[in-house]
PDB file of C-alpha atoms in Angstrom:
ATOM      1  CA  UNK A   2       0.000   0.000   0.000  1.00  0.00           C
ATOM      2  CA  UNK A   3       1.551   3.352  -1.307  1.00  0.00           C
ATOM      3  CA  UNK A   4       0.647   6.108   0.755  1.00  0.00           C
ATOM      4  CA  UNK A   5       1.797  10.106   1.029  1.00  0.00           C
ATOM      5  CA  UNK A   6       0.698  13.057   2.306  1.00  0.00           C
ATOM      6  CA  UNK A   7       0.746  16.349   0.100  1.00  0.00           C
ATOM      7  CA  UNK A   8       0.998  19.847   2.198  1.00  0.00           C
ATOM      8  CA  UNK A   9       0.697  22.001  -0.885  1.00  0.00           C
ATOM      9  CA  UNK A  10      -0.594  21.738  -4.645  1.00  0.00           C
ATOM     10  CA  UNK A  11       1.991  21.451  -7.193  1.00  0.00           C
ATOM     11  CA  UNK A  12       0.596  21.371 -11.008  1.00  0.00           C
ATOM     12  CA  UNK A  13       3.601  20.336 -13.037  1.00  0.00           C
ATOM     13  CA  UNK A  14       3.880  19.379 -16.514  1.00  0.00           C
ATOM     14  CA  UNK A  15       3.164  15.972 -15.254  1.00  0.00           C
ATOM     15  CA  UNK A  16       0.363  16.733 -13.573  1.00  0.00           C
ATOM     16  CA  UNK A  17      -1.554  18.552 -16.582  1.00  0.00           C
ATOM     17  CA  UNK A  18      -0.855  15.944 -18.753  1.00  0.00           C
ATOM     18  CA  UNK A  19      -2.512  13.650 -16.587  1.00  0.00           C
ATOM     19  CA  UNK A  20      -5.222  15.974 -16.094  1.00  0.00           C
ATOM     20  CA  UNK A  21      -5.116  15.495 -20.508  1.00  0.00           C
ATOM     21  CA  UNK A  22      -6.710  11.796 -19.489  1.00  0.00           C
ATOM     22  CA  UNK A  23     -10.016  10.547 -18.110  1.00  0.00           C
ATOM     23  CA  UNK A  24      -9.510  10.697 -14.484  1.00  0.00           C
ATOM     24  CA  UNK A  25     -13.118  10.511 -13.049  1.00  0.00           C
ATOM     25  CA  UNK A  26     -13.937  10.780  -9.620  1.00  0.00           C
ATOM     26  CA  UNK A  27     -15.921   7.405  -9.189  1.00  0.00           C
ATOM     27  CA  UNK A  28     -17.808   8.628  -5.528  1.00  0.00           C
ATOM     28  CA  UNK A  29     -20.815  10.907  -5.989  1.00  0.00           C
ATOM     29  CA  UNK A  30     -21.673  14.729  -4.598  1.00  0.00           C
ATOM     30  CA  UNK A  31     -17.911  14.356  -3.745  1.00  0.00           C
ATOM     31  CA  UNK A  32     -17.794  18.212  -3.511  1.00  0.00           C
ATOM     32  CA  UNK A  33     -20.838  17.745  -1.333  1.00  0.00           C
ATOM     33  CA  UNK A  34     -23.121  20.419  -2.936  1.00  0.00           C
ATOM     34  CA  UNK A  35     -26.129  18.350  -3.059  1.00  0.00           C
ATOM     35  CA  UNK A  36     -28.014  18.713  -0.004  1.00  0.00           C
ATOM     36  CA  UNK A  37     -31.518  17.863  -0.966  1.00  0.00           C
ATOM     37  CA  UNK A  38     -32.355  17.444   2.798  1.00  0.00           C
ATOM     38  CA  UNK A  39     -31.413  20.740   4.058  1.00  0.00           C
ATOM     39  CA  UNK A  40     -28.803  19.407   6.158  1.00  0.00           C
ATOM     40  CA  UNK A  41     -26.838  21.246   8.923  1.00  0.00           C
ATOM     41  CA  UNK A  42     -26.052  18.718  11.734  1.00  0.00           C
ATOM     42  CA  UNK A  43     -26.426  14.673  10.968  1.00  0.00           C
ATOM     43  CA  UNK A  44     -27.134  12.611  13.399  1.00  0.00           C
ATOM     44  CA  UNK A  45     -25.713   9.008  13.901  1.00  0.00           C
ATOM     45  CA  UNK A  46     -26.433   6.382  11.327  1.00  0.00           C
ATOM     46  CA  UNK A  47     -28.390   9.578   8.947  1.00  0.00           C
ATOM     47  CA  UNK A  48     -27.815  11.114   5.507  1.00  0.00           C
ATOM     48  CA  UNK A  49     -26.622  14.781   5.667  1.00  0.00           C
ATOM     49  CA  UNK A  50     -25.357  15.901   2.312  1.00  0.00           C
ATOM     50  CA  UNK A  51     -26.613  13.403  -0.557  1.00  0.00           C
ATOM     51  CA  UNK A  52     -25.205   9.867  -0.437  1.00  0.00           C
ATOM     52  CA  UNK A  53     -23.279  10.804   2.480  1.00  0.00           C
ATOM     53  CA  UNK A  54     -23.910   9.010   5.718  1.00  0.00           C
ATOM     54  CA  UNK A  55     -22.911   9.499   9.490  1.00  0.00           C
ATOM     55  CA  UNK A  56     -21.574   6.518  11.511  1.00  0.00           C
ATOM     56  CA  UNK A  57     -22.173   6.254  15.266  1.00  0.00           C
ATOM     57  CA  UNK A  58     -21.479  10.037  15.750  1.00  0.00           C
ATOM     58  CA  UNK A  59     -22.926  12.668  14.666  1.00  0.00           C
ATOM     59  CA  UNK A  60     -21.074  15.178  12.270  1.00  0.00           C
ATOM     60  CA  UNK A  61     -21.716  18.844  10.843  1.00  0.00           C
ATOM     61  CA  UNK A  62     -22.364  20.708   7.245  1.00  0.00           C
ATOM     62  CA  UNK A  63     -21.342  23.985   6.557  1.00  0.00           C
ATOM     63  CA  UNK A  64     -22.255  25.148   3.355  1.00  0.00           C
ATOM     64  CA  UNK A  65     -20.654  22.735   1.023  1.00  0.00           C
ATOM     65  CA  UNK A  66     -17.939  21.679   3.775  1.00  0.00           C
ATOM     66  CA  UNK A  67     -18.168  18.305   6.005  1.00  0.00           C
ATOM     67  CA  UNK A  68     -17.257  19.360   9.751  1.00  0.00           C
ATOM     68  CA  UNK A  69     -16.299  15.661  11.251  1.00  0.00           C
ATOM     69  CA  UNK A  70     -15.169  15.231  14.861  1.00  0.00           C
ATOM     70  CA  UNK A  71     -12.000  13.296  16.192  1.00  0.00           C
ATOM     71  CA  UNK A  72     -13.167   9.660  15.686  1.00  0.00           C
ATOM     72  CA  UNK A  73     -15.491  10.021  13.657  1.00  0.00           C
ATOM     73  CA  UNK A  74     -16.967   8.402   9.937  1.00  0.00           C
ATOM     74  CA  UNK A  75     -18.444   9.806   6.762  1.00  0.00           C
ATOM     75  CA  UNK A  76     -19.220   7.100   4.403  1.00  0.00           C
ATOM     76  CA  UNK A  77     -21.224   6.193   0.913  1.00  0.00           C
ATOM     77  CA  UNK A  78     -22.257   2.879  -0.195  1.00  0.00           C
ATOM     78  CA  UNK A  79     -21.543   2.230  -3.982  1.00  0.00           C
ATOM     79  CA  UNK A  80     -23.501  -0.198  -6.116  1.00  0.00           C
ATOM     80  CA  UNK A  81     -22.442  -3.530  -6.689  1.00  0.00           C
ATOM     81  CA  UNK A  82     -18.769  -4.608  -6.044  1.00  0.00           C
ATOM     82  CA  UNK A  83     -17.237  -3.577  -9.729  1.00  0.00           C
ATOM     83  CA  UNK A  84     -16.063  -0.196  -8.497  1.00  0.00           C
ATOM     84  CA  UNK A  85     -13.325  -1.999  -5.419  1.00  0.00           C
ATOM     85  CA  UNK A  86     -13.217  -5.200  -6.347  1.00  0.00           C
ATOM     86  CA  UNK A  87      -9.564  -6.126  -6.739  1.00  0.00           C
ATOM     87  CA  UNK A  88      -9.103  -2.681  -8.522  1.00  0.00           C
ATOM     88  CA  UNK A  89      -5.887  -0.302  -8.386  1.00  0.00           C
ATOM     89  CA  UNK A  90      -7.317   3.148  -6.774  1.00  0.00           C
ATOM     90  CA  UNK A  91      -6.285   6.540  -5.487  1.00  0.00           C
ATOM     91  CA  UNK A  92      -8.080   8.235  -2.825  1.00  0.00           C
ATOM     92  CA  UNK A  93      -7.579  11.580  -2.270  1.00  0.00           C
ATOM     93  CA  UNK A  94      -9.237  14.225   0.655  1.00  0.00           C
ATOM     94  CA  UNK A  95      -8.592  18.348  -0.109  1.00  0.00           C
ATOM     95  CA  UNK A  96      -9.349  19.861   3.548  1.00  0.00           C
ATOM     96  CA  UNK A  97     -10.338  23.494   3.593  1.00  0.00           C
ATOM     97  CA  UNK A  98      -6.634  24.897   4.497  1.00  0.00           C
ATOM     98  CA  UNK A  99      -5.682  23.445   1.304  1.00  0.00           C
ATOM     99  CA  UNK A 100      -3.663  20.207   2.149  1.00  0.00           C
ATOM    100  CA  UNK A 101      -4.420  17.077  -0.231  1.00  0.00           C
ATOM    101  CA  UNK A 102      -3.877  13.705   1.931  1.00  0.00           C
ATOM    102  CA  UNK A 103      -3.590  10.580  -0.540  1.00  0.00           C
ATOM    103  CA  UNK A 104      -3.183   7.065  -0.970  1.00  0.00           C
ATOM    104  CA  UNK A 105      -2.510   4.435  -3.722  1.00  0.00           C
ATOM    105  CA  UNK A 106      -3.885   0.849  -2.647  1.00  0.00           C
ATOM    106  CA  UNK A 107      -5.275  -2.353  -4.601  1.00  0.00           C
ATOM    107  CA  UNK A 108      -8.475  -3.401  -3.132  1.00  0.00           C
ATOM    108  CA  UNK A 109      -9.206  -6.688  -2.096  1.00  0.00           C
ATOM    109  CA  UNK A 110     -10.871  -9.413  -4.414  1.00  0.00           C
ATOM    110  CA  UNK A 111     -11.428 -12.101  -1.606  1.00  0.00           C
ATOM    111  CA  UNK A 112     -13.012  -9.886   1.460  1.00  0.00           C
ATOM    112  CA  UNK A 113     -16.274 -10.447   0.609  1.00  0.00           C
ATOM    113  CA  UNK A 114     -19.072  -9.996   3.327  1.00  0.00           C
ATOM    114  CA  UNK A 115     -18.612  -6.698   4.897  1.00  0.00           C
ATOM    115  CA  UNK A 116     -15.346  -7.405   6.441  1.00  0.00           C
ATOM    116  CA  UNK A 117     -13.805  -3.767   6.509  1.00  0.00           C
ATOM    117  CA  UNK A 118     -10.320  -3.088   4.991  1.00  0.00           C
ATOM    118  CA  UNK A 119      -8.128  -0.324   6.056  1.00  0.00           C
ATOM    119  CA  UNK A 120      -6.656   0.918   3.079  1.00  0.00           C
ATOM    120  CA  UNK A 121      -4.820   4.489   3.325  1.00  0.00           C
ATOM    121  CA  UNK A 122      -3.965   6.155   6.612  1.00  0.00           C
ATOM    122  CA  UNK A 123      -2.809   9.545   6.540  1.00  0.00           C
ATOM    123  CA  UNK A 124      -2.411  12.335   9.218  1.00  0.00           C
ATOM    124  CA  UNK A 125      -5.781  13.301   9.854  1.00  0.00           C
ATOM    125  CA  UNK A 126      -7.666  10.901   7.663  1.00  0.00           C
ATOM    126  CA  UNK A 127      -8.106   6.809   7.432  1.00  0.00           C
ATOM    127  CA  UNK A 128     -10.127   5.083   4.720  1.00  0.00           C
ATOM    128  CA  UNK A 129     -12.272   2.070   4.724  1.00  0.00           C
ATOM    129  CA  UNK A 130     -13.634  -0.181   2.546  1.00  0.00           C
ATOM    130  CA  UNK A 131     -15.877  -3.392   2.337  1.00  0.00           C
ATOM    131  CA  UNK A 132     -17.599  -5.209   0.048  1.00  0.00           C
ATOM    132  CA  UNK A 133     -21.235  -5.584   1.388  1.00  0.00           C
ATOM    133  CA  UNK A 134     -23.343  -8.868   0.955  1.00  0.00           C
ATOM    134  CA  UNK A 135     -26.148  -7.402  -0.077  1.00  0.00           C
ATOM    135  CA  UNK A 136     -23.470  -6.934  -3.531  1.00  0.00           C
ATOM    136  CA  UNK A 137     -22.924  -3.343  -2.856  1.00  0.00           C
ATOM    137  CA  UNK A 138     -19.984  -1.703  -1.069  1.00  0.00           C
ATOM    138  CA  UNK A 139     -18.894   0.984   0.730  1.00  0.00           C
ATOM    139  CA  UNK A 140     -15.921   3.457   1.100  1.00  0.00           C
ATOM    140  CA  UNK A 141     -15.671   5.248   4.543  1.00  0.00           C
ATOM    141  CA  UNK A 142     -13.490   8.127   5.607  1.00  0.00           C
ATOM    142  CA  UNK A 143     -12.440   8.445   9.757  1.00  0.00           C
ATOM    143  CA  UNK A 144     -10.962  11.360  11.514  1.00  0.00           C
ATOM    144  CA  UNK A 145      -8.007   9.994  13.429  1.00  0.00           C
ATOM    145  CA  UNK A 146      -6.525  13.461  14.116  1.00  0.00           C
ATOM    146  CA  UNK A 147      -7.075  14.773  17.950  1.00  0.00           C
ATOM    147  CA  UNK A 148      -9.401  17.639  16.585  1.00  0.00           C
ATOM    148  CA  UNK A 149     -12.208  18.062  14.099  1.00  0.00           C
ATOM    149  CA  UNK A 150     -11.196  17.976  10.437  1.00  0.00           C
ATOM    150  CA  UNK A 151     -13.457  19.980   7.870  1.00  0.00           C
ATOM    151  CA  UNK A 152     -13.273  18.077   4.313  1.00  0.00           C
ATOM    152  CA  UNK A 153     -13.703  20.222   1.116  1.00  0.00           C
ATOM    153  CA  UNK A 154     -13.910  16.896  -0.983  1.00  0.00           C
ATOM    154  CA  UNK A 155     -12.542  13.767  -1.707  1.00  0.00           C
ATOM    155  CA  UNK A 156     -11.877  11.795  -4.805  1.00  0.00           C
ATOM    156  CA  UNK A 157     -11.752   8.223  -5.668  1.00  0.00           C
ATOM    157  CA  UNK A 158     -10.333   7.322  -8.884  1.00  0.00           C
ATOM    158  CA  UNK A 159      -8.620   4.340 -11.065  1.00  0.00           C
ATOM    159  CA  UNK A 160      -4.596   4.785 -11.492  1.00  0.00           C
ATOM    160  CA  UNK A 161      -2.010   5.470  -9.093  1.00  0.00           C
ATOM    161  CA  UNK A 162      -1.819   9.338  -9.405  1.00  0.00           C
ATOM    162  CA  UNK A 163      -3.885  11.585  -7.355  1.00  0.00           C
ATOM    163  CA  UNK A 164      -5.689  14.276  -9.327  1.00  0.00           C
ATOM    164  CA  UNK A 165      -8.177  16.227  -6.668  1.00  0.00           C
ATOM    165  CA  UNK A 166      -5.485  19.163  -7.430  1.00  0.00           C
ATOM    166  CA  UNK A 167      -6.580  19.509 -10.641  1.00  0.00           C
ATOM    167  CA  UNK A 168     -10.398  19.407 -10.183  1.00  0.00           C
ATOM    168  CA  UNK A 169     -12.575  22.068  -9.783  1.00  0.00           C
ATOM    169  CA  UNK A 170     -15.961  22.069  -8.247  1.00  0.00           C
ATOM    170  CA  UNK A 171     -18.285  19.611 -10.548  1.00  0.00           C
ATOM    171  CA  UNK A 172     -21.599  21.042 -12.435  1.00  0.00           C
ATOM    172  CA  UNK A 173     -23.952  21.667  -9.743  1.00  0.00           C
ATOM    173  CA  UNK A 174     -27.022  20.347 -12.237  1.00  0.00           C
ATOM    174  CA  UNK A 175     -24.893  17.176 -13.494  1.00  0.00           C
ATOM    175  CA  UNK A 176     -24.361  16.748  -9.537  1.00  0.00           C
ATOM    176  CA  UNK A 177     -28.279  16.804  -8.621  1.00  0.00           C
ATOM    177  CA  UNK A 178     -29.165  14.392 -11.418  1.00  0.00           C
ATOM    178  CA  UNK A 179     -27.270  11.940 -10.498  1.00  0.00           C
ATOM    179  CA  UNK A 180     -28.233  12.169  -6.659  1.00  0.00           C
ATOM    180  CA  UNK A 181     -32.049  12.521  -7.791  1.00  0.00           C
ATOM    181  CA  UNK A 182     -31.161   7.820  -8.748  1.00  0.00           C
ATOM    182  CA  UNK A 183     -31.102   7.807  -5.016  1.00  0.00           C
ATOM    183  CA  UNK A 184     -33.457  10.661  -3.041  1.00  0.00           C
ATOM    184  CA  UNK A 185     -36.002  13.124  -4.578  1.00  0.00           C
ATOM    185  CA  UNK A 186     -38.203  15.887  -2.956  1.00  0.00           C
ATOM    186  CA  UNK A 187     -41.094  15.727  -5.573  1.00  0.00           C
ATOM    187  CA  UNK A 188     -43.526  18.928  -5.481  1.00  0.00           C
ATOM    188  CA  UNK A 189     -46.826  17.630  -3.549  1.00  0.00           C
ATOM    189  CA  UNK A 190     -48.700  21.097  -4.417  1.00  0.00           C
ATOM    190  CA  UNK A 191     -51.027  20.863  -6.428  1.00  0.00           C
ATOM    191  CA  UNK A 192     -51.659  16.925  -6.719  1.00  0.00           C
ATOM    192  CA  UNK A 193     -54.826  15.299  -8.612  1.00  0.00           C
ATOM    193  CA  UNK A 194     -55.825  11.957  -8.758  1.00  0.00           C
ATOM    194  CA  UNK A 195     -58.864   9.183  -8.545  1.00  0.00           C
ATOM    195  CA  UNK A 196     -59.859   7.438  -5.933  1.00  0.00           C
ATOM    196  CA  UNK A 197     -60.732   3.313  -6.629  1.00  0.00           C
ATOM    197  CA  UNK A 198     -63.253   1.389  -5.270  1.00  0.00           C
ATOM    198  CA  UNK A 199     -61.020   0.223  -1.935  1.00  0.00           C
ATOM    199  CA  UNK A 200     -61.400   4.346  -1.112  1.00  0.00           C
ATOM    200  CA  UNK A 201     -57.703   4.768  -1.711  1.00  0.00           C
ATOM    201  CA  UNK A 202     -56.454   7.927  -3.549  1.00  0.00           C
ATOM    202  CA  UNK A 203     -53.963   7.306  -6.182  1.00  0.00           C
ATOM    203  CA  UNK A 204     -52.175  10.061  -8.596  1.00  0.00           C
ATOM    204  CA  UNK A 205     -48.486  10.490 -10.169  1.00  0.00           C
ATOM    205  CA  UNK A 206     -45.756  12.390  -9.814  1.00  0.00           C
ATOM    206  CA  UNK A 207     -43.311  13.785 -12.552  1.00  0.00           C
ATOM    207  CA  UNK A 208     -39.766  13.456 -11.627  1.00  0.00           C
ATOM    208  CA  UNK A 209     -36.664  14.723 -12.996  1.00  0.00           C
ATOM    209  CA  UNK A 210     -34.164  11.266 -13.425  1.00  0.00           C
ATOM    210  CA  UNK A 211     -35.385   7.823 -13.146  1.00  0.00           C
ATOM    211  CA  UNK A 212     -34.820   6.413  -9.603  1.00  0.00           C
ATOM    212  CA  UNK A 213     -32.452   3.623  -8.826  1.00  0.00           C
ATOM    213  CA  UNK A 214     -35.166   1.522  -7.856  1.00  0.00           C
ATOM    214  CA  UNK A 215     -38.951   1.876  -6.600  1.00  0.00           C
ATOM    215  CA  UNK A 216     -38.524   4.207  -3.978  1.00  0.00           C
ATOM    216  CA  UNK A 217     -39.834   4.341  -0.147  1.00  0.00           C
ATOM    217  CA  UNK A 218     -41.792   7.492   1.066  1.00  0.00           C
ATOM    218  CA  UNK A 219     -39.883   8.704   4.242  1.00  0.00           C
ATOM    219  CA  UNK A 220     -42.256  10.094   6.675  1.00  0.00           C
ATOM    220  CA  UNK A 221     -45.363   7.986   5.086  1.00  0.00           C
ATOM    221  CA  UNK A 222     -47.404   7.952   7.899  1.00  0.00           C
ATOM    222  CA  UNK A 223     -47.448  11.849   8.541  1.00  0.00           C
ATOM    223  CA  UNK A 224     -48.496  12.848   5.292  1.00  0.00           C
ATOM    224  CA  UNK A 225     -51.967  14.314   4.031  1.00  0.00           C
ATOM    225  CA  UNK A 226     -53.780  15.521   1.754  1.00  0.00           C
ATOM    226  CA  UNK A 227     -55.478  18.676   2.084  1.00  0.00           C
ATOM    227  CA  UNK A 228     -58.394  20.773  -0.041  1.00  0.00           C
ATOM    228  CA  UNK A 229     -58.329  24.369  -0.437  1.00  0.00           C
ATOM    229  CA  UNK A 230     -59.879  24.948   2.883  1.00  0.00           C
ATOM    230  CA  UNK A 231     -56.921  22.717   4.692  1.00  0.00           C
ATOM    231  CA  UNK A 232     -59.356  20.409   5.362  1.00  0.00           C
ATOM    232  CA  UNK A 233     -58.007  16.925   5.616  1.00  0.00           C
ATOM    233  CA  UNK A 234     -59.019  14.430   2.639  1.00  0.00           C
ATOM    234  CA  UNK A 235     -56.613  11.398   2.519  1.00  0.00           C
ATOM    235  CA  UNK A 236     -53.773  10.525   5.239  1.00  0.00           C
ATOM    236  CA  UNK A 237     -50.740   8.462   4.746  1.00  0.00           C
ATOM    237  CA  UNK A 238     -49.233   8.091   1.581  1.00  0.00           C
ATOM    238  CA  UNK A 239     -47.143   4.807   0.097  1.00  0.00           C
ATOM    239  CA  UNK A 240     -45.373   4.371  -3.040  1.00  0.00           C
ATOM    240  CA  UNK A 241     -47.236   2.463  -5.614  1.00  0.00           C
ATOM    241  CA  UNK A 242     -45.811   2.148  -9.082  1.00  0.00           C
ATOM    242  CA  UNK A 243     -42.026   3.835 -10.649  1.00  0.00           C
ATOM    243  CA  UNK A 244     -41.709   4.806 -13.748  1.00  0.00           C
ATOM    244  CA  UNK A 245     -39.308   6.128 -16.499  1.00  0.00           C
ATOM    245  CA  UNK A 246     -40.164   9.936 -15.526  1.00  0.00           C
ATOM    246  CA  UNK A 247     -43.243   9.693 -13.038  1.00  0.00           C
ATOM    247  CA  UNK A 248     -43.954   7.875  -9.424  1.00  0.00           C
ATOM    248  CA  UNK A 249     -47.707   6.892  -8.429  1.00  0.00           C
ATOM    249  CA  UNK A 250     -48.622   7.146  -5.073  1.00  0.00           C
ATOM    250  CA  UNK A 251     -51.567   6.215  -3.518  1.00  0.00           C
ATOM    251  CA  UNK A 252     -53.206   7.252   0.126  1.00  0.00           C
ATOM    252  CA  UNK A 253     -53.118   4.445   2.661  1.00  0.00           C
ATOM    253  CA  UNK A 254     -56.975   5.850   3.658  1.00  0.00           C
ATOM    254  CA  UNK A 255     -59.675   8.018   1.668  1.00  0.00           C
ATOM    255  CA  UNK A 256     -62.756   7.354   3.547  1.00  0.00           C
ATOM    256  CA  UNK A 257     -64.012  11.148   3.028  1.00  0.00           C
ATOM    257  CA  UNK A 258     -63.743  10.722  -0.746  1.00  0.00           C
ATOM    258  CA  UNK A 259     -66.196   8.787  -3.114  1.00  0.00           C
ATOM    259  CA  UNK A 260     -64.929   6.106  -4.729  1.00  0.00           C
ATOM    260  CA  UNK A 261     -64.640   6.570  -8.849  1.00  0.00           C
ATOM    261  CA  UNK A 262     -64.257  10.191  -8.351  1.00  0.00           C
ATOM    262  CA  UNK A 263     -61.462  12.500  -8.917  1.00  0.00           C
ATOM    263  CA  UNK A 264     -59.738  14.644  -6.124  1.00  0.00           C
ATOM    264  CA  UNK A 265     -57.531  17.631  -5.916  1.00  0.00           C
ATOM    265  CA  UNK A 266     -55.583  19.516  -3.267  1.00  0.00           C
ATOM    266  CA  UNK A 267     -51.911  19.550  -1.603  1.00  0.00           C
ATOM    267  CA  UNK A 268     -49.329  17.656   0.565  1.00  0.00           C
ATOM    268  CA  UNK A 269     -48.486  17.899   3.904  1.00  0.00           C
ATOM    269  CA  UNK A 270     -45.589  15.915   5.301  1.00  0.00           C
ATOM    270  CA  UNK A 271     -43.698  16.068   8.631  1.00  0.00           C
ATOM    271  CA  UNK A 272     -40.814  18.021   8.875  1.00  0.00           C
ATOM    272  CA  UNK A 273     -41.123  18.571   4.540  1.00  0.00           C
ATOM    273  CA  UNK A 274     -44.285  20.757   4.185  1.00  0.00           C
ATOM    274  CA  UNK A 275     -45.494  20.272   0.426  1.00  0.00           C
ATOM    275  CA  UNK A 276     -42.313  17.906  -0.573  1.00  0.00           C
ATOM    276  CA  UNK A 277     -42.863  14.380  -0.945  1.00  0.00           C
ATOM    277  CA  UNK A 278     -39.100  13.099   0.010  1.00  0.00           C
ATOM    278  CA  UNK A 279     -38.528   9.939  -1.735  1.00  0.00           C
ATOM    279  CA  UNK A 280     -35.823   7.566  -1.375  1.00  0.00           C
ATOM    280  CA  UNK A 281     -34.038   4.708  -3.210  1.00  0.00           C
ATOM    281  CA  UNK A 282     -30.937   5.169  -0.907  1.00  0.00           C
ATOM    282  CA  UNK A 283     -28.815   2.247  -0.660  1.00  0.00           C
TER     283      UNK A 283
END
């Protein structure tokens, strides 16, 4: 395992010639701009910025900076085991004073079942990884300095040359699409639908970017539907059908509506107003 530590950023002729090549950074929202949620403190075991989770401590955002106390974990789970599998990779971590820490390593191809690897340790930074038996895996990043750290970004790439010095901050727009596979506030005002026969309310959303998979509705059992008056129509809400550009939903009860009608009003959900947060989060 190859490791070093860069204290300044030096582009060389070597360097921009690399930068020449196709050096993507395989991780997602790795310049943490996406934050869907709102996110300002994330608590243990939660998504902050998008597909970026706490571990047993809770950590910070700051604008489009990760504040992440001594000990602990930022992490985001990658689909399938392609990405690590027995690959050579660079990681790299920019913190906000401008040092780079990175590390060349070659992942495992045998560790399969969530046992975790340590694969680069720097000076304020370690990095995990496992390969998850549910065929996904994960990459996770530990403060192991005495102090908070604050992370600008990081960068996971093929090849044995770091390039995060070369980057600049990714297309905001490109950024969102991809993190709308995995978590989507769809606008729940106004909303029309029918209601069947059972007295459950059913209508569709349009969304932006196909979903990784069906998604769940977080906060389900908090949500409503309201008229014009704010009168209450339909509660709870569950996700029925996905998809290539639309979600249906349909109201876990209706009993105020008549069945074979049509409805209209707005959503209400817990701690999301008139957003319907949905999630295919791995």
């Amino acid at each position: 395992m190859a490791n070093y530590v860069s204290e300044y950023i030096d582009v060389d002729g070597v360097h921009y010639d690399l930068a020449m090549k196709d050096h993507k950074n395989l991780l997602d929202n790795a310049w943490f701009t996406v934050n869907q949620r709102g996110a300002t403190t994330v608590q243990p075991w939660s998504i902050g910025v998008d597909r970026w989770a706490s571990g047993d401590t809770a950590h910070t955002v700051n604008g489009s900076t990760l504040t992440i106390p001594s000990g602990t974990t930022v992490s985001q789970t990658l689909e399938g085991h392609d990405v690590l599998y027995g690959n050579t990779l660079t990681v790299s971590v920019l913190f906000t004073d401008g040092v780079i820490e990175s590390g060349t390593f070659t992942n495992p191809s045998s560790v399969i079942g969530g046992t975790v690897t340590t694969v680069f340790v720097g000076n304020r930074v370690q990095v995990e990884t496992a390969l998850k038996t549910d065929e996904n895996s994960w990459i996770r990043f530990k403060n192991i300095s005495t102090s908070s750290i604050s992370i600008m970004a990081v960068k996971l790439e093929y090849g044995t040359v770091s390039t995060l010095a070369l980057d600049h901050e990714p297309n905001y727009s490109e950024e969102l699409l991809k993190c709308k596979r995995y978590f989507i506030i769809a606008d729940g005002d106004p909303v029309t639908g029918y209601v069947f026969t059972d007295k459950k309310a059913w209508f569709k959303l349009d969304i932006a970017q196909k979903m990784r998979e069906k998604p769940v509705m977080i906060n389900a059992s908090t949500a409503k539907i309201l008229n014009g008056s704010n009168g209450t129509i339909a509660t709870g809400l569950e996700v029925y059908k996905m998809g290539e550009t639309n979600v249906a939903l349909r109201t876990t009860s209706a009993t105020s509506l008549t069945a074979g009608s049509t409805f209209s009003g707005y959503i209400q959900v817990t701690d999301y107003g008139s957003g319907i947060p949905l999630s295919a989060d791995l």
